[in-house]
mmCIF file of C-alpha atoms (C1' of nucleotides) in Angstrom:
data_model
loop_
_atom_site.group_PDB
_atom_site.id
_atom_site.type_symbol
_atom_site.label_atom_id
_atom_site.label_comp_id
_atom_site.label_asym_id
_atom_site.label_seq_id
_atom_site.Cartn_x
_atom_site.Cartn_y
_atom_site.Cartn_z
ATOM 1 C CA MET A 1 -30.856 -74.739 -78.879
ATOM 2 C CA TRP A 2 -28.027 -75.573 -81.243
ATOM 3 C CA MET A 3 -28.728 -79.297 -81.318
ATOM 4 C CA GLU A 4 -30.127 -81.080 -84.322
ATOM 5 C CA ILE A 5 -31.443 -84.604 -84.652
ATOM 6 C CA ASP A 6 -31.844 -86.692 -87.786
ATOM 7 C CA LEU A 7 -34.750 -89.060 -87.275
ATOM 8 C CA GLN A 8 -34.013 -90.772 -90.605
ATOM 9 C CA SER A 9 -30.448 -91.637 -89.661
ATOM 10 C CA ASP A 10 -29.435 -95.195 -88.884
ATOM 11 C CA VAL A 11 -27.468 -93.965 -85.886
ATOM 12 C CA PRO A 12 -29.563 -93.980 -82.709
ATOM 13 C CA ILE A 13 -30.885 -90.647 -81.430
ATOM 14 C CA TYR A 14 -29.172 -90.974 -78.066
ATOM 15 C CA THR A 15 -25.865 -91.586 -79.861
ATOM 16 C CA GLN A 16 -26.382 -88.483 -81.972
ATOM 17 C CA LEU A 17 -26.911 -86.530 -78.770
ATOM 18 C CA VAL A 18 -23.792 -87.980 -77.156
ATOM 19 C CA ASP A 19 -21.711 -87.164 -80.243
ATOM 20 C CA GLN A 20 -22.958 -83.617 -80.569
ATOM 21 C CA LEU A 21 -22.416 -82.844 -76.912
ATOM 22 C CA ILE A 22 -18.853 -84.156 -77.082
ATOM 23 C CA GLU A 23 -18.282 -82.090 -80.210
ATOM 24 C CA GLY A 24 -19.621 -79.072 -78.357
ATOM 25 C CA ILE A 25 -17.125 -79.625 -75.555
ATOM 26 C CA ALA A 26 -14.275 -80.284 -77.968
ATOM 27 C CA SER A 27 -14.908 -77.055 -79.865
ATOM 28 C CA GLU A 28 -15.352 -75.147 -76.607
ATOM 29 C CA GLN A 29 -18.857 -74.117 -77.537
ATOM 30 C CA LEU A 30 -19.558 -75.848 -74.246
ATOM 31 C CA LYS A 31 -17.149 -74.902 -71.498
ATOM 32 C CA PRO A 32 -16.545 -76.574 -68.123
ATOM 33 C CA GLY A 33 -19.299 -75.602 -65.722
ATOM 34 C CA ASP A 34 -21.791 -74.632 -68.438
ATOM 35 C CA PRO A 35 -25.354 -75.697 -67.650
ATOM 36 C CA LEU A 36 -27.205 -78.050 -69.970
ATOM 37 C CA PRO A 37 -30.946 -78.015 -70.618
ATOM 38 C CA SER A 38 -33.008 -80.350 -68.462
ATOM 39 C CA VAL A 39 -33.915 -83.742 -69.847
ATOM 40 C CA ARG A 40 -37.526 -82.624 -70.141
ATOM 41 C CA SER A 41 -36.936 -79.304 -71.877
ATOM 42 C CA LEU A 42 -34.389 -80.682 -74.329
ATOM 43 C CA ALA A 43 -36.680 -83.583 -75.134
ATOM 44 C CA ALA A 44 -39.530 -81.155 -75.738
ATOM 45 C CA ASP A 45 -37.327 -78.917 -77.915
ATOM 46 C CA LEU A 46 -36.253 -81.838 -80.085
ATOM 47 C CA GLY A 47 -39.655 -83.474 -80.135
ATOM 48 C CA ILE A 48 -38.353 -86.694 -78.630
ATOM 49 C CA ASN A 49 -38.810 -88.612 -75.421
ATOM 50 C CA LEU A 50 -37.449 -87.743 -72.006
ATOM 51 C CA HIS A 51 -35.735 -91.103 -71.653
ATOM 52 C CA THR A 52 -33.818 -90.756 -74.888
ATOM 53 C CA VAL A 53 -32.190 -87.576 -73.620
ATOM 54 C CA ASN A 54 -31.629 -89.115 -70.206
ATOM 55 C CA LYS A 55 -29.838 -92.063 -71.783
ATOM 56 C CA ALA A 56 -27.401 -89.731 -73.513
ATOM 57 C CA TYR A 57 -26.790 -87.782 -70.287
ATOM 58 C CA GLN A 58 -26.208 -91.020 -68.382
ATOM 59 C CA ILE A 59 -23.553 -92.173 -70.817
ATOM 60 C CA LEU A 60 -21.737 -88.842 -70.680
ATOM 61 C CA LYS A 61 -21.987 -88.798 -66.901
ATOM 62 C CA GLN A 62 -20.643 -92.342 -66.733
ATOM 63 C CA ASP A 63 -17.663 -91.333 -68.890
ATOM 64 C CA GLY A 64 -16.962 -88.259 -66.773
ATOM 65 C CA PHE A 65 -17.910 -85.564 -69.295
ATOM 66 C CA LEU A 66 -20.908 -84.324 -67.347
ATOM 67 C CA GLN A 67 -21.775 -83.796 -63.721
ATOM 68 C CA VAL A 68 -25.173 -83.941 -62.074
ATOM 69 C CA HIS A 69 -25.818 -81.766 -59.068
ATOM 70 C CA ARG A 70 -29.315 -82.934 -58.205
ATOM 71 C CA LYS A 71 -29.494 -79.341 -57.155
ATOM 72 C CA GLN A 72 -29.794 -77.503 -60.413
ATOM 73 C CA GLY A 73 -29.527 -79.799 -63.373
ATOM 74 C CA VAL A 74 -26.658 -81.054 -65.469
ATOM 75 C CA VAL A 75 -23.409 -79.184 -66.096
ATOM 76 C CA VAL A 76 -20.322 -79.763 -68.218
ATOM 77 C CA GLN A 77 -17.608 -81.372 -66.066
ATOM 78 C CA PRO A 78 -15.926 -78.446 -64.272
ATOM 79 C CA GLY A 79 -13.073 -80.395 -62.706
ATOM 80 C CA GLY A 80 -11.014 -81.423 -65.692
ATOM 81 C CA MET A 81 -11.964 -83.836 -68.467
ATOM 82 C CA PRO A 82 -10.958 -87.504 -68.384
ATOM 83 C CA GLY A 83 -7.687 -88.202 -70.170
ATOM 84 C CA ALA A 84 -6.739 -90.414 -73.091
ATOM 85 C CA ASP A 85 -6.236 -93.563 -71.035
ATOM 86 C CA ALA A 86 -5.565 -97.071 -72.310
ATOM 87 C CA ALA A 87 -9.248 -97.935 -72.465
ATOM 88 C CA PHE A 88 -9.972 -94.974 -74.709
ATOM 89 C CA ARG A 89 -6.976 -95.601 -76.940
ATOM 90 C CA ALA A 90 -8.205 -99.163 -77.432
ATOM 91 C CA LYS A 91 -11.690 -97.937 -78.250
ATOM 92 C CA LEU A 92 -10.198 -95.382 -80.617
ATOM 93 C CA ALA A 93 -8.112 -97.955 -82.459
ATOM 94 C CA LYS A 94 -11.118 -100.231 -82.729
ATOM 95 C CA GLY A 95 -13.158 -97.444 -84.252
ATOM 96 C CA ILE A 96 -10.514 -96.283 -86.695
ATOM 97 C CA ARG A 97 -9.624 -99.787 -87.857
ATOM 98 C CA PRO A 98 -12.485 -100.494 -90.309
ATOM 99 C CA LEU A 99 -12.198 -96.959 -91.673
ATOM 100 C CA ALA A 100 -8.468 -97.301 -92.249
ATOM 101 C CA ALA A 101 -8.949 -100.681 -93.910
ATOM 102 C CA GLU A 102 -11.508 -99.418 -96.395
ATOM 103 C CA ALA A 103 -9.456 -96.307 -97.052
ATOM 104 C CA ALA A 104 -6.451 -98.489 -97.857
ATOM 105 C CA VAL A 105 -8.452 -100.724 -100.188
ATOM 106 C CA ARG A 106 -9.733 -97.650 -101.997
ATOM 107 C CA GLY A 107 -6.199 -96.488 -102.639
ATOM 108 C CA MET A 108 -5.608 -93.909 -99.941
ATOM 109 C CA THR A 109 -2.039 -93.881 -98.647
ATOM 110 C CA GLU A 110 -1.124 -93.770 -94.980
ATOM 111 C CA GLU A 111 -0.287 -90.090 -95.342
ATOM 112 C CA GLU A 112 -3.582 -89.271 -97.032
ATOM 113 C CA PHE A 113 -5.488 -91.107 -94.351
ATOM 114 C CA ALA A 114 -3.599 -89.378 -91.555
ATOM 115 C CA GLU A 115 -4.143 -86.002 -93.202
ATOM 116 C CA GLN A 116 -7.851 -86.723 -93.610
ATOM 117 C CA SER A 117 -8.024 -87.535 -89.901
ATOM 118 C CA ALA A 118 -6.196 -84.343 -89.032
ATOM 119 C CA ALA A 119 -8.487 -82.360 -91.306
ATOM 120 C CA VAL A 120 -11.594 -83.632 -89.533
ATOM 121 C CA TYR A 121 -10.030 -82.833 -86.167
ATOM 122 C CA ARG A 122 -9.111 -79.350 -87.364
ATOM 123 C CA GLN A 123 -12.520 -78.602 -88.818
ATOM 124 C CA LEU A 124 -14.137 -79.741 -85.600
ATOM 125 C CA MET A 125 -12.032 -77.382 -83.518
ATOM 126 C CA SER A 126 -12.625 -74.412 -85.796
ATOM 127 C CA LYS A 127 -16.350 -74.499 -85.048
ATOM 128 C CA GLY A 128 -15.646 -72.812 -81.742
ATOM 129 C CA GLU A 129 -13.568 -69.997 -83.232
ATOM 130 C CA ASP A 130 -16.416 -67.532 -83.508
ATOM 131 C CA ALA A 131 -18.108 -68.518 -80.277
ATOM 132 C CA LYS A 132 -19.207 -65.573 -78.219
ATOM 133 C CA MET B 1 -10.552 -120.338 -92.263
ATOM 134 C CA TRP B 2 -8.882 -117.249 -90.756
ATOM 135 C CA MET B 3 -12.092 -115.546 -89.807
ATOM 136 C CA GLU B 4 -13.214 -115.087 -86.251
ATOM 137 C CA ILE B 5 -16.541 -113.942 -84.867
ATOM 138 C CA ASP B 6 -17.337 -112.498 -81.471
ATOM 139 C CA LEU B 7 -20.888 -113.430 -80.593
ATOM 140 C CA GLN B 8 -20.732 -111.295 -77.443
ATOM 141 C CA SER B 9 -19.840 -108.137 -79.339
ATOM 142 C CA ASP B 10 -22.357 -105.343 -79.769
ATOM 143 C CA VAL B 11 -21.345 -105.030 -83.405
ATOM 144 C CA PRO B 12 -23.530 -107.184 -85.667
ATOM 145 C CA ILE B 13 -22.057 -110.417 -87.003
ATOM 146 C CA TYR B 14 -22.525 -109.422 -90.635
ATOM 147 C CA THR B 15 -20.668 -106.176 -89.931
ATOM 148 C CA GLN B 16 -17.809 -108.088 -88.356
ATOM 149 C CA LEU B 17 -17.627 -110.200 -91.503
ATOM 150 C CA VAL B 18 -17.657 -107.151 -93.769
ATOM 151 C CA ASP B 19 -14.897 -105.489 -91.732
ATOM 152 C CA GLN B 20 -12.673 -108.540 -91.627
ATOM 153 C CA LEU B 21 -12.998 -109.195 -95.340
ATOM 154 C CA ILE B 22 -12.086 -105.581 -96.130
ATOM 155 C CA GLU B 23 -9.127 -105.875 -93.763
ATOM 156 C CA GLY B 24 -8.089 -109.040 -95.556
ATOM 157 C CA ILE B 25 -8.141 -107.218 -98.884
ATOM 158 C CA ALA B 26 -6.332 -104.202 -97.455
ATOM 159 C CA SER B 27 -3.518 -106.335 -96.063
ATOM 160 C CA GLU B 28 -3.346 -108.340 -99.261
ATOM 161 C CA GLN B 29 -4.101 -111.560 -97.436
ATOM 162 C CA LEU B 30 -6.916 -111.590 -99.949
ATOM 163 C CA LYS B 31 -5.828 -110.743 -103.480
ATOM 164 C CA PRO B 32 -7.927 -109.804 -106.525
ATOM 165 C CA GLY B 33 -9.428 -112.950 -108.016
ATOM 166 C CA ASP B 34 -9.101 -115.009 -104.852
ATOM 167 C CA PRO B 35 -12.088 -117.283 -104.237
ATOM 168 C CA LEU B 36 -14.127 -116.949 -101.060
ATOM 169 C CA PRO B 37 -15.876 -119.779 -99.251
ATOM 170 C CA SER B 38 -19.498 -120.353 -100.175
ATOM 171 C CA VAL B 39 -22.154 -118.796 -97.986
ATOM 172 C CA ARG B 40 -23.091 -122.239 -96.716
ATOM 173 C CA SER B 41 -19.624 -123.499 -95.877
ATOM 174 C CA LEU B 42 -18.512 -120.273 -94.199
ATOM 175 C CA ALA B 43 -21.714 -120.185 -92.179
ATOM 176 C CA ALA B 44 -21.125 -123.782 -91.117
ATOM 177 C CA ASP B 45 -17.490 -123.051 -90.223
ATOM 178 C CA LEU B 46 -18.452 -120.103 -88.040
ATOM 179 C CA GLY B 47 -21.507 -121.786 -86.604
ATOM 180 C CA ILE B 48 -23.824 -119.075 -87.854
ATOM 181 C CA ASN B 49 -26.651 -118.801 -90.335
ATOM 182 C CA LEU B 50 -26.387 -118.805 -94.115
ATOM 183 C CA HIS B 51 -28.220 -115.517 -94.417
ATOM 184 C CA THR B 52 -25.866 -113.689 -92.097
ATOM 185 C CA VAL B 53 -22.945 -114.544 -94.376
ATOM 186 C CA ASN B 54 -24.998 -113.737 -97.445
ATOM 187 C CA LYS B 55 -25.833 -110.296 -96.082
ATOM 188 C CA ALA B 56 -22.142 -109.517 -95.679
ATOM 189 C CA TYR B 57 -21.377 -110.723 -99.204
ATOM 190 C CA GLN B 58 -24.244 -108.649 -100.586
ATOM 191 C CA ILE B 59 -22.904 -105.473 -98.988
ATOM 192 C CA LEU B 60 -19.396 -106.081 -100.305
ATOM 193 C CA LYS B 61 -20.746 -106.918 -103.745
ATOM 194 C CA GLN B 62 -22.852 -103.752 -103.736
ATOM 195 C CA ASP B 63 -19.759 -101.682 -102.887
ATOM 196 C CA GLY B 64 -17.712 -103.344 -105.603
ATOM 197 C CA PHE B 65 -15.277 -105.280 -103.424
ATOM 198 C CA LEU B 66 -16.557 -108.692 -104.465
ATOM 199 C CA GLN B 67 -17.808 -110.274 -107.635
ATOM 200 C CA VAL B 68 -20.302 -113.087 -108.039
ATOM 201 C CA HIS B 69 -19.937 -115.401 -111.000
ATOM 202 C CA ARG B 70 -23.002 -117.602 -110.489
ATOM 203 C CA LYS B 71 -20.626 -120.061 -112.028
ATOM 204 C CA GLN B 72 -18.229 -120.835 -109.199
ATOM 205 C CA GLY B 73 -18.964 -118.748 -106.151
ATOM 206 C CA VAL B 74 -17.684 -115.449 -104.907
ATOM 207 C CA VAL B 75 -14.291 -113.927 -105.702
ATOM 208 C CA VAL B 76 -12.400 -110.821 -104.653
ATOM 209 C CA GLN B 77 -12.912 -108.102 -107.252
ATOM 210 C CA PRO B 78 -10.336 -108.835 -109.991
ATOM 211 C CA GLY B 79 -10.868 -105.680 -112.069
ATOM 212 C CA GLY B 80 -9.587 -102.992 -109.756
ATOM 213 C CA MET B 81 -11.048 -101.833 -106.470
ATOM 214 C CA PRO B 82 -13.387 -98.843 -106.246
ATOM 215 C CA GLY B 83 -11.579 -95.592 -105.533
ATOM 216 C CA ALA B 84 -11.820 -93.030 -102.769
ATOM 217 C CA ASP B 85 -14.696 -91.091 -104.312
ATOM 218 C CA ALA B 86 -16.628 -88.241 -102.754
ATOM 219 C CA ALA B 87 -19.219 -90.556 -101.248
ATOM 220 C CA PHE B 88 -16.560 -92.529 -99.423
ATOM 221 C CA ARG B 89 -14.710 -89.459 -98.234
ATOM 222 C CA ALA B 90 -17.963 -88.168 -96.776
ATOM 223 C CA LYS B 91 -18.598 -91.492 -95.078
ATOM 224 C CA LEU B 92 -15.031 -91.479 -93.798
ATOM 225 C CA ALA B 93 -15.304 -87.988 -92.353
ATOM 226 C CA LYS B 94 -18.595 -88.920 -90.731
ATOM 227 C CA GLY B 95 -16.994 -91.936 -89.108
ATOM 228 C CA ILE B 96 -13.880 -90.149 -87.914
ATOM 229 C CA ARG B 97 -15.753 -87.152 -86.553
ATOM 230 C CA PRO B 98 -17.011 -88.526 -83.212
ATOM 231 C CA LEU B 99 -13.656 -90.216 -82.617
ATOM 232 C CA ALA B 100 -11.745 -87.007 -83.261
ATOM 233 C CA ALA B 101 -14.094 -85.062 -81.004
ATOM 234 C CA GLU B 102 -13.654 -87.387 -78.052
ATOM 235 C CA ALA B 103 -9.914 -87.563 -78.618
ATOM 236 C CA ALA B 104 -9.744 -83.775 -78.526
ATOM 237 C CA VAL B 105 -11.786 -83.570 -75.331
ATOM 238 C CA ARG B 106 -9.475 -86.129 -73.745
ATOM 239 C CA GLY B 107 -6.491 -83.966 -74.518
ATOM 240 C CA MET B 108 -5.037 -85.525 -77.640
ATOM 241 C CA THR B 109 -3.531 -82.992 -80.023
ATOM 242 C CA GLU B 110 -4.184 -82.946 -83.752
ATOM 243 C CA GLU B 111 -0.743 -84.452 -84.313
ATOM 244 C CA GLU B 112 -1.296 -87.247 -81.806
ATOM 245 C CA PHE B 113 -4.648 -88.078 -83.341
ATOM 246 C CA ALA B 114 -3.235 -88.125 -86.859
ATOM 247 C CA GLU B 115 -0.342 -90.317 -85.712
ATOM 248 C CA GLN B 116 -2.746 -92.691 -83.982
ATOM 249 C CA SER B 117 -4.698 -92.970 -87.231
ATOM 250 C CA ALA B 118 -1.522 -93.608 -89.177
ATOM 251 C CA ALA B 119 -0.448 -96.221 -86.634
ATOM 252 C CA VAL B 120 -3.672 -98.168 -87.040
ATOM 253 C CA TYR B 121 -3.336 -97.989 -90.825
ATOM 254 C CA ARG B 122 0.265 -99.175 -90.605
ATOM 255 C CA GLN B 123 -0.476 -102.044 -88.264
ATOM 256 C CA LEU B 124 -3.301 -103.144 -90.521
ATOM 257 C CA MET B 125 -1.038 -103.273 -93.543
ATOM 258 C CA SER B 126 1.690 -105.155 -91.758
ATOM 259 C CA LYS B 127 -0.587 -108.128 -91.233
ATOM 260 C CA GLY B 128 0.004 -109.142 -94.819
ATOM 261 C CA GLU B 129 3.807 -108.962 -94.622
ATOM 262 C CA ASP B 130 4.287 -112.632 -93.847
ATOM 263 C CA ALA B 131 1.554 -113.879 -96.137
ATOM 264 C CA LYS B 132 2.603 -116.851 -98.197
ATOM 265 C "C1'" DT C 1 -29.220 -137.345 -112.238
ATOM 266 C "C1'" DA C 2 -26.957 -135.569 -108.304
ATOM 267 C "C1'" DT C 3 -24.619 -131.799 -106.284
ATOM 268 C "C1'" DC C 4 -22.754 -127.614 -105.843
ATOM 269 C "C1'" DT C 5 -23.366 -122.347 -106.382
ATOM 270 C "C1'" DG C 6 -26.033 -117.766 -105.207
ATOM 271 C "C1'" DT C 7 -30.688 -116.077 -104.609
ATOM 272 C "C1'" DT C 8 -35.345 -115.419 -102.944
ATOM 273 C "C1'" DA C 9 -39.247 -116.031 -99.923
ATOM 274 C "C1'" DT C 10 -41.438 -116.835 -95.357
ATOM 275 C "C1'" DA C 11 -41.714 -117.247 -90.697
ATOM 276 C "C1'" DT C 12 -40.037 -116.843 -86.116
ATOM 277 C "C1'" DA C 13 -37.313 -115.509 -81.986
ATOM 278 C "C1'" DA C 14 -34.325 -112.251 -79.538
ATOM 279 C "C1'" DT C 15 -32.665 -107.894 -78.829
ATOM 280 C "C1'" DA C 16 -32.331 -102.798 -79.153
ATOM 281 C "C1'" DA C 17 -34.424 -98.308 -79.611
ATOM 282 C "C1'" DG C 18 -37.873 -95.256 -78.712
ATOM 283 C "C1'" DT C 19 -42.111 -93.850 -76.676
ATOM 284 C "C1'" DA C 20 -45.819 -93.229 -73.061
ATOM 285 C "C1'" DT C 21 -47.144 -92.711 -68.231
ATOM 286 C "C1'" DA C 22 -46.456 -92.563 -63.715
ATOM 287 C "C1'" DA C 23 -44.303 -91.891 -59.523
ATOM 288 C "C1'" DC C 24 -40.517 -90.638 -56.167
ATOM 289 C "C1'" DA C 25 -36.884 -87.762 -53.560
ATOM 290 C "C1'" DG C 26 -34.360 -83.557 -53.297
ATOM 291 C "C1'" DA C 27 -34.054 -78.584 -53.823
ATOM 292 C "C1'" DG C 28 -35.687 -73.908 -54.460
ATOM 293 C "C1'" DA C 29 -39.423 -70.126 -54.569
ATOM 294 C "C1'" DG C 30 -43.720 -68.277 -53.296
ATOM 295 C "C1'" DC D 1 -46.304 -75.656 -46.355
ATOM 296 C "C1'" DT D 2 -47.342 -75.825 -51.142
ATOM 297 C "C1'" DC D 3 -45.979 -75.463 -55.808
ATOM 298 C "C1'" DT D 4 -42.666 -76.394 -59.198
ATOM 299 C "C1'" DC D 5 -38.545 -77.549 -60.920
ATOM 300 C "C1'" DT D 6 -34.572 -81.062 -61.083
ATOM 301 C "C1'" DG D 7 -32.792 -86.093 -62.021
ATOM 302 C "C1'" DT D 8 -34.100 -90.867 -61.321
ATOM 303 C "C1'" DT D 9 -36.597 -95.175 -61.439
ATOM 304 C "C1'" DA D 10 -40.178 -98.395 -62.842
ATOM 305 C "C1'" DT D 11 -43.438 -100.449 -65.976
ATOM 306 C "C1'" DA D 12 -45.456 -101.316 -70.323
ATOM 307 C "C1'" DC D 13 -45.794 -101.026 -75.123
ATOM 308 C "C1'" DT D 14 -44.503 -100.450 -80.102
ATOM 309 C "C1'" DT D 15 -41.268 -100.692 -83.645
ATOM 310 C "C1'" DA D 16 -37.058 -101.903 -86.111
ATOM 311 C "C1'" DT D 17 -32.975 -104.635 -86.391
ATOM 312 C "C1'" DT D 18 -30.485 -108.796 -86.041
ATOM 313 C "C1'" DA D 19 -30.219 -113.585 -86.405
ATOM 314 C "C1'" DT D 20 -32.047 -117.935 -87.153
ATOM 315 C "C1'" DA D 21 -34.798 -121.811 -89.403
ATOM 316 C "C1'" DT D 22 -36.734 -123.995 -93.523
ATOM 317 C "C1'" DA D 23 -37.747 -124.271 -98.007
ATOM 318 C "C1'" DA D 24 -37.495 -123.693 -102.722
ATOM 319 C "C1'" DC D 25 -35.599 -122.067 -107.356
ATOM 320 C "C1'" DA D 26 -32.287 -121.361 -111.422
ATOM 321 C "C1'" DG D 27 -27.793 -121.986 -113.207
ATOM 322 C "C1'" DA D 28 -23.532 -124.542 -113.551
ATOM 323 C "C1'" DT D 29 -20.602 -128.778 -112.916
ATOM 324 C "C1'" DA D 30 -19.321 -133.587 -112.707
#
DNA sequence: TATCTGTTATATAATAAGTATAACAGAGAG
DNA sequence: CTCTCTGTTATACTTATTATATAACAGATA
């Protein structure tokens, strides 16, 4: 599997999983309807616990990025992803805020900061370019 | 004091303090050389513990945003703020990454995301417009 | 001498994160 | 029907983080 976990990181394992799965969807390495490994097999692959994987899946299911069929495992949401609603825009602003503040203090202009944001977005998308 | 703490938030108190102080510097509500309340008085004002405030001050001192004179308390770095070095740019990219990914999944374009980032930056700066 | 400053050292409580086992219901394959 | 896979739920335990509570120390100020 293409997933990697950093056990030394200060960001929780289940958050790393959530982030990487969203990145996978964003870059179209994971397409709507694609099956995901079972909680047990992915946990075994990564050398972590079943519940840690399940927690990540639950969050993504709750947010509408994944679907569970009870029938055959977990799949990437086939029926259209959730949109950029008010709740998300608020969450987004809240997340960007401390980054923008520190960037400003360190001398980055609004344009530099915006370009940096765009660059990260761009780089993220380009990871799916050579997907088979 | 102008600081506010949300005890119900999932973000640690000392992190809230760090963020708000950086925002204060960014918006020039806090200027180089300005004195900050002592760890004891700020803790008393906010109804929290001395060590929680001290932890925030330590982080900001470590990053070069504050200076400690042992003589009369803590002051905003008077000799120029640290710049946007490679370490910060890496930290910035790492912080933006999961936000950009989710924004992309939710249908925001690169331009929309960059504009959202710029908007947050702008709004942050404008808070110091009517400072006396 | 008091009183303020940051700093350090302990100890404790509360919460979050991660693990370890176990068991259950539904679905598919033999 | 039995075996095996799926997600899900429950319980218990360990560990790390966060926050608090006291106490004490060195330096500076009035």
